[in-house]
Amino acid sequence: MGGWGIAVHGGAGVDPNLPKERQEEAKRLLTRCLDIGISALRSNLSAIDVVELVVRQLETDPLFNSGRGSALTENGTVEMEASIMDGPKRRCGAVSGLSTVKNPVSLARLVMDKSPHSYLAFLGAEEFAKKQGVELVDNEYFITEDNVGMLKLAKEANSILFDYRIPTIGTCGAGAAAMDNPLQMNGLPISVYAPETVGCVVVDKEGRCAAATSTGGLMNKMTGRIGDSPLIGSGTYACELCGVSCTGEGEAIIRSTLAREVAAVMEYKGLRLHEAVDFVIKNRLDEGKAGVIAVSKNGEVACGFNTTGMFRGCATEDGFMEVGVW
């Protein structure tokens, strides 16, 4: 074992024209979350406890698209989803369609720890939350003024926006550029691509790996749409070898079972963590766009993406720490 390691992300795909102050704001949030995780690891918290703790912090801050600040559905409401996985016994929990649960990742943890199931959604998940006594808030708590404005733009453009926080100024130009070189999701063009998920992966000093991912999904998504984030093996995976959290084009991540693929090529091809992440980004996404953060039982951390940047940060017990966007 090589000591503890931690990585966090705030979404893959960043607007090249994102204002400098917003980039710095994102880096400060990621640094704060890393510091919280590092402190917890130094206090001997387990990997599964640390990923939940860090993702709760990301859900509470409206900067990224999870918890408060989640993207809005076509009906102007929030439907959140999250998953968590504990590597040693591959225990997992996932939730979708949440509209009142303040911290979806903690409800996913309760599904894992306090239910006979692995995945609960919509009304069933909300009822389970009430029985477990988790903190509930009105749907309006999650809705921000920025997101209301971005939903309006999305409806006017008749499109799904991946980046629900691209500045209004220049949006038309961005859309025109996208039409010249369109991204596609399940064969349909989408106008903008950028961050839309948060996640954390941790290996503790005992070599136990864990992963958690949380999101509000896509701006102007169809009601009932479920992405990769709550799907074990797609957006989140952890086992005895590694922990993985993904972000990006959900439909492409689902098709490629991207998180599980990292573990699979480590197990069956004998690749090291960095090699495995690089391999799946280059060979498993077809034309999809995504990013990955991962840790190994040996204390390694890695990230990879084929998008224009990914909000990310990582640290290891030997003193290495890095926060980046591009």
Coordinates of C-alpha atoms in Angstrom, one line a residue:
M1 CA 0.0 0.0 0.0
G2 CA 1.2 3.4 -0.9
G3 CA -0.8 5.6 1.5
W4 CA -4.0 7.5 1.0
G5 CA -5.0 9.4 -2.1
I6 CA -8.0 11.6 -3.0
A7 CA -9.4 13.2 -6.2
V8 CA -12.4 15.4 -6.8
H9 CA -14.1 16.8 -9.9
G10 CA -16.7 19.4 -10.8
G11 CA -17.4 18.3 -14.3
A12 CA -15.7 17.7 -17.7
G13 CA -16.0 20.1 -20.5
V14 CA -15.3 23.8 -19.8
D15 CA -16.3 26.8 -21.9
P16 CA -13.0 28.2 -23.3
N17 CA -14.3 31.7 -22.7
L18 CA -15.2 31.0 -19.0
P19 CA -14.3 34.2 -17.1
K20 CA -11.1 34.0 -15.1
E21 CA -12.9 34.9 -11.9
R22 CA -15.2 31.9 -12.3
Q23 CA -12.3 29.6 -12.9
E24 CA -10.6 30.8 -9.7
E25 CA -13.9 30.4 -7.8
A26 CA -14.1 26.8 -9.0
K27 CA -10.5 26.1 -8.0
R28 CA -11.0 27.6 -4.6
L29 CA -14.0 25.3 -4.0
L30 CA -12.1 22.2 -5.2
T31 CA -9.2 23.2 -3.0
R32 CA -11.5 23.5 0.0
C33 CA -13.0 20.1 -0.6
L34 CA -9.6 18.5 -1.0
D35 CA -8.5 20.1 2.3
I36 CA -11.7 18.7 4.0
G37 CA -10.9 15.2 2.6
I38 CA -7.3 15.4 3.5
S39 CA -8.1 16.4 7.1
A40 CA -10.6 13.5 7.3
L41 CA -8.1 11.0 6.0
R42 CA -5.5 12.2 8.4
S43 CA -8.1 11.6 11.2
N44 CA -8.4 8.0 10.0
L45 CA -11.9 8.2 8.5
S46 CA -12.6 5.4 6.0
A47 CA -12.6 6.0 2.3
I48 CA -16.4 5.6 2.1
D49 CA -16.9 8.2 4.8
V50 CA -14.6 10.6 3.1
V51 CA -16.2 10.4 -0.4
E52 CA -19.6 11.1 1.2
L53 CA -18.3 14.0 3.2
V54 CA -16.6 15.7 0.3
V55 CA -19.5 15.2 -2.2
R56 CA -21.9 16.7 0.5
Q57 CA -19.8 19.8 0.4
L58 CA -20.0 20.0 -3.4
E59 CA -23.8 19.5 -3.3
T60 CA -24.2 22.3 -0.7
D61 CA -22.3 24.9 -2.8
P62 CA -24.3 26.1 -5.8
L63 CA -21.2 26.6 -8.1
F64 CA -21.4 23.1 -9.7
N65 CA -24.4 21.1 -10.9
S66 CA -25.4 19.0 -7.9
G67 CA -27.6 19.6 -4.9
R68 CA -28.3 23.3 -4.7
G69 CA -27.6 24.8 -8.1
S70 CA -28.7 21.7 -10.0
A71 CA -29.7 22.0 -13.6
L72 CA -33.5 22.3 -14.4
T73 CA -35.7 20.0 -16.3
E74 CA -37.9 21.1 -19.2
N75 CA -40.6 21.8 -16.6
G76 CA -38.3 24.1 -14.5
T77 CA -37.9 21.6 -11.6
V78 CA -34.9 19.8 -10.2
E79 CA -34.5 16.0 -10.4
M80 CA -31.2 15.0 -8.8
E81 CA -29.3 11.7 -8.8
A82 CA -26.3 10.2 -7.0
S83 CA -24.5 7.0 -6.3
I84 CA -21.8 5.8 -3.9
M85 CA -19.8 2.6 -3.8
D86 CA -17.5 0.9 -1.2
G87 CA -14.7 -1.0 -2.8
P88 CA -13.8 -3.8 -0.4
K89 CA -17.1 -5.7 -0.7
R90 CA -18.5 -3.7 -3.7
R91 CA -21.4 -2.5 -1.7
C92 CA -23.3 0.3 -3.4
G93 CA -26.3 2.6 -3.2
A94 CA -27.9 4.9 -5.8
V95 CA -30.8 7.3 -6.1
S96 CA -32.6 9.2 -8.9
G97 CA -35.4 11.6 -9.4
L98 CA -34.9 13.4 -6.1
S99 CA -36.6 16.8 -5.6
T100 CA -36.5 17.5 -1.9
V101 CA -33.5 15.7 -0.5
K102 CA -30.8 18.3 0.4
N103 CA -27.9 15.9 0.0
P104 CA -28.6 13.1 -2.5
V105 CA -25.2 11.4 -1.9
S106 CA -26.2 10.7 1.7
L107 CA -29.5 9.2 0.7
A108 CA -27.5 6.9 -1.7
R109 CA -25.3 5.9 1.3
L110 CA -28.5 5.1 3.3
V111 CA -29.8 2.9 0.4
M112 CA -26.5 1.0 0.7
D113 CA -26.5 0.8 4.5
K114 CA -30.1 0.7 5.5
S115 CA -32.1 -0.9 2.7
P116 CA -32.1 -4.4 1.1
H117 CA -31.7 -2.7 -2.3
S118 CA -29.0 -0.9 -4.3
Y119 CA -31.1 1.7 -6.2
L120 CA -34.2 3.7 -5.4
A121 CA -35.8 6.3 -7.6
F122 CA -38.4 9.1 -7.6
L123 CA -41.4 8.6 -5.2
G124 CA -39.9 5.5 -3.7
A125 CA -36.6 7.3 -3.0
E126 CA -38.4 10.3 -1.5
E127 CA -40.5 8.0 0.8
F128 CA -37.4 6.2 1.9
A129 CA -35.7 9.6 2.7
K130 CA -38.7 10.6 4.9
K131 CA -38.5 7.3 6.8
Q132 CA -34.7 7.7 7.3
G133 CA -35.2 11.2 8.6
V134 CA -32.8 12.9 6.2
E135 CA -32.9 16.7 5.8
L136 CA -35.6 17.7 3.3
V137 CA -36.1 21.1 1.7
D138 CA -38.5 22.7 -0.8
N139 CA -37.6 22.2 -4.5
E140 CA -37.1 26.0 -4.7
Y141 CA -34.0 25.6 -2.5
F142 CA -32.1 24.0 -5.3
I143 CA -33.1 26.5 -8.0
T144 CA -30.8 29.5 -8.6
E145 CA -31.4 32.6 -10.7
D146 CA -28.6 31.7 -13.0
N147 CA -30.3 28.3 -13.8
V148 CA -33.7 29.9 -14.4
G149 CA -32.0 32.2 -17.0
M150 CA -30.1 29.3 -18.6
L151 CA -33.3 27.2 -18.9
K152 CA -35.0 30.1 -20.7
L153 CA -32.0 30.3 -23.2
A154 CA -32.2 26.5 -23.7
K155 CA -35.9 26.6 -24.5
E156 CA -35.4 29.5 -26.9
A157 CA -32.7 27.5 -28.6
N158 CA -34.8 24.3 -28.4
S159 CA -31.7 22.5 -27.1
I160 CA -30.3 20.7 -24.2
L161 CA -27.5 22.6 -22.5
F162 CA -24.6 20.7 -21.0
D163 CA -23.0 23.9 -19.6
Y164 CA -25.8 25.5 -17.7
R165 CA -23.5 28.4 -16.6
I166 CA -22.0 29.6 -19.9
P167 CA -22.3 33.4 -19.7
T168 CA -25.2 34.9 -21.5
I169 CA -22.9 37.2 -23.5
G170 CA -21.7 35.4 -26.5
T171 CA -24.1 32.5 -26.2
C172 CA -25.3 33.0 -29.8
G173 CA -21.8 32.8 -31.0
A174 CA -21.2 29.6 -29.1
G175 CA -24.3 28.1 -30.6
A176 CA -23.3 29.0 -34.1
A177 CA -19.9 27.4 -33.6
A178 CA -21.6 24.3 -32.3
M179 CA -23.7 24.1 -35.4
D180 CA -20.6 24.2 -37.6
N181 CA -19.1 21.4 -35.7
P182 CA -22.0 19.8 -33.8
L183 CA -21.6 17.5 -30.8
Q184 CA -24.2 14.7 -30.7
M185 CA -25.9 12.8 -28.0
N186 CA -27.5 9.6 -29.2
G187 CA -27.3 10.9 -32.7
L188 CA -29.0 14.2 -32.0
P189 CA -27.1 17.6 -32.1
I190 CA -26.6 19.5 -28.9
S191 CA -25.4 23.1 -28.8
V192 CA -23.1 23.4 -25.8
Y193 CA -20.9 21.0 -23.8
A194 CA -19.4 21.7 -20.3
P195 CA -19.5 20.7 -16.6
E196 CA -22.5 19.0 -15.1
T197 CA -21.5 16.6 -12.4
V198 CA -19.4 16.4 -9.2
G199 CA -17.5 13.4 -7.8
C200 CA -14.9 12.2 -5.4
V201 CA -12.7 9.1 -5.2
V202 CA -10.6 8.1 -2.2
V203 CA -8.2 5.4 -1.1
D204 CA -7.5 5.4 2.6
K205 CA -4.3 4.3 4.3
E206 CA -5.7 0.8 4.6
G207 CA -5.9 0.5 0.8
R208 CA -9.7 0.7 0.8
C209 CA -11.2 2.4 -2.3
A210 CA -14.5 4.2 -2.6
A211 CA -16.3 6.5 -5.1
A212 CA -19.3 8.8 -5.2
T213 CA -20.9 10.9 -7.9
S214 CA -23.8 13.4 -7.8
T215 CA -25.5 15.6 -10.4
G216 CA -28.6 17.5 -11.4
G217 CA -28.3 16.2 -14.9
L218 CA -28.8 18.3 -18.1
M219 CA -30.4 21.7 -18.4
N220 CA -33.8 21.4 -20.2
K221 CA -33.6 17.6 -19.9
M222 CA -36.8 15.5 -20.3
T223 CA -38.6 14.8 -17.0
G224 CA -37.6 11.3 -15.9
R225 CA -34.2 11.3 -17.7
I226 CA -31.6 9.3 -15.8
G227 CA -27.9 9.8 -16.7
D228 CA -24.8 7.9 -15.8
S229 CA -24.1 9.3 -12.4
P230 CA -26.4 6.9 -10.4
L231 CA -25.5 3.9 -12.5
I232 CA -23.0 1.6 -10.9
G233 CA -20.4 0.7 -13.4
S234 CA -21.1 3.7 -15.6
G235 CA -20.7 6.9 -13.6
T236 CA -19.4 5.3 -10.4
Y237 CA -17.5 2.2 -9.5
A238 CA -15.2 0.9 -6.8
C239 CA -13.6 -2.5 -6.0
E240 CA -10.5 -3.8 -4.3
L241 CA -8.4 -2.4 -7.1
C242 CA -9.6 1.1 -7.6
G243 CA -12.3 3.8 -7.2
V244 CA -13.7 5.7 -10.2
S245 CA -16.0 8.6 -10.8
C246 CA -17.0 9.9 -14.3
T247 CA -18.4 13.1 -15.8
G248 CA -19.4 14.2 -19.2
E249 CA -21.8 13.0 -21.9
G250 CA -24.0 10.6 -19.8
E251 CA -25.3 8.6 -22.7
A252 CA -21.8 7.8 -23.9
I253 CA -20.6 6.9 -20.4
I254 CA -23.6 4.6 -20.0
R255 CA -22.9 2.8 -23.3
S256 CA -19.3 2.3 -22.5
T257 CA -19.8 1.3 -18.8
L258 CA -16.8 3.7 -18.4
A259 CA -16.1 3.5 -14.6
R260 CA -16.1 -0.3 -14.6
E261 CA -13.9 -0.4 -17.7
V262 CA -11.1 1.3 -15.8
A263 CA -11.2 -1.5 -13.2
A264 CA -11.6 -4.2 -15.9
V265 CA -8.5 -3.2 -17.9
M266 CA -6.5 -3.1 -14.7
E267 CA -7.7 -6.5 -13.8
Y268 CA -7.6 -8.3 -17.1
K269 CA -4.9 -6.3 -19.0
G270 CA -2.7 -5.7 -16.0
L271 CA -2.5 -1.9 -16.6
R272 CA -1.6 0.5 -13.9
L273 CA -4.1 3.2 -12.9
H274 CA -2.8 6.0 -15.2
E275 CA -2.6 3.6 -18.1
A276 CA -6.1 2.3 -17.5
V277 CA -7.6 5.8 -17.4
D278 CA -5.8 6.8 -20.5
F279 CA -6.9 3.6 -22.3
V280 CA -10.6 3.9 -21.6
I281 CA -10.7 7.6 -22.5
K282 CA -9.0 6.9 -25.8
N283 CA -10.7 3.5 -26.7
R284 CA -14.1 3.2 -25.0
L285 CA -16.0 6.4 -25.7
D286 CA -16.3 6.2 -29.5
E287 CA -17.3 9.8 -30.3
G288 CA -18.5 10.6 -26.8
K289 CA -17.0 13.2 -24.5
A290 CA -16.1 12.5 -20.9
G291 CA -13.7 12.7 -18.0
V292 CA -12.6 10.3 -15.3
I293 CA -11.0 10.6 -11.8
A294 CA -9.6 7.5 -10.2
V295 CA -7.6 6.1 -7.3
S296 CA -5.9 2.8 -6.8
K297 CA -5.4 0.6 -3.8
N298 CA -1.7 1.5 -4.0
G299 CA -2.3 5.2 -3.3
E300 CA -2.1 6.4 -6.9
V301 CA -4.4 9.1 -8.3
A302 CA -5.2 9.7 -11.9
C303 CA -7.5 11.8 -14.1
G304 CA -8.2 11.8 -17.9
F305 CA -10.6 13.6 -20.2
N306 CA -11.1 14.2 -23.9
T307 CA -13.1 17.5 -23.4
T308 CA -12.0 21.1 -23.3
G309 CA -10.8 20.9 -19.7
M310 CA -12.2 19.4 -16.5
F311 CA -12.6 20.9 -13.1
R312 CA -10.5 18.6 -10.9
G313 CA -8.1 18.3 -8.0
C314 CA -6.1 15.5 -6.4
A315 CA -3.8 14.9 -3.5
T316 CA -1.7 12.1 -2.0
E317 CA -0.2 11.3 1.3
D318 CA 3.4 12.0 0.1
G319 CA 2.5 15.7 -0.2
F320 CA 1.5 16.0 -3.8
M321 CA -1.5 18.3 -4.5
E322 CA -2.9 19.7 -7.7
V323 CA -6.0 21.6 -8.8
G324 CA -6.7 22.3 -12.4
V325 CA -9.2 23.3 -15.1
W326 CA -7.4 22.8 -18.5

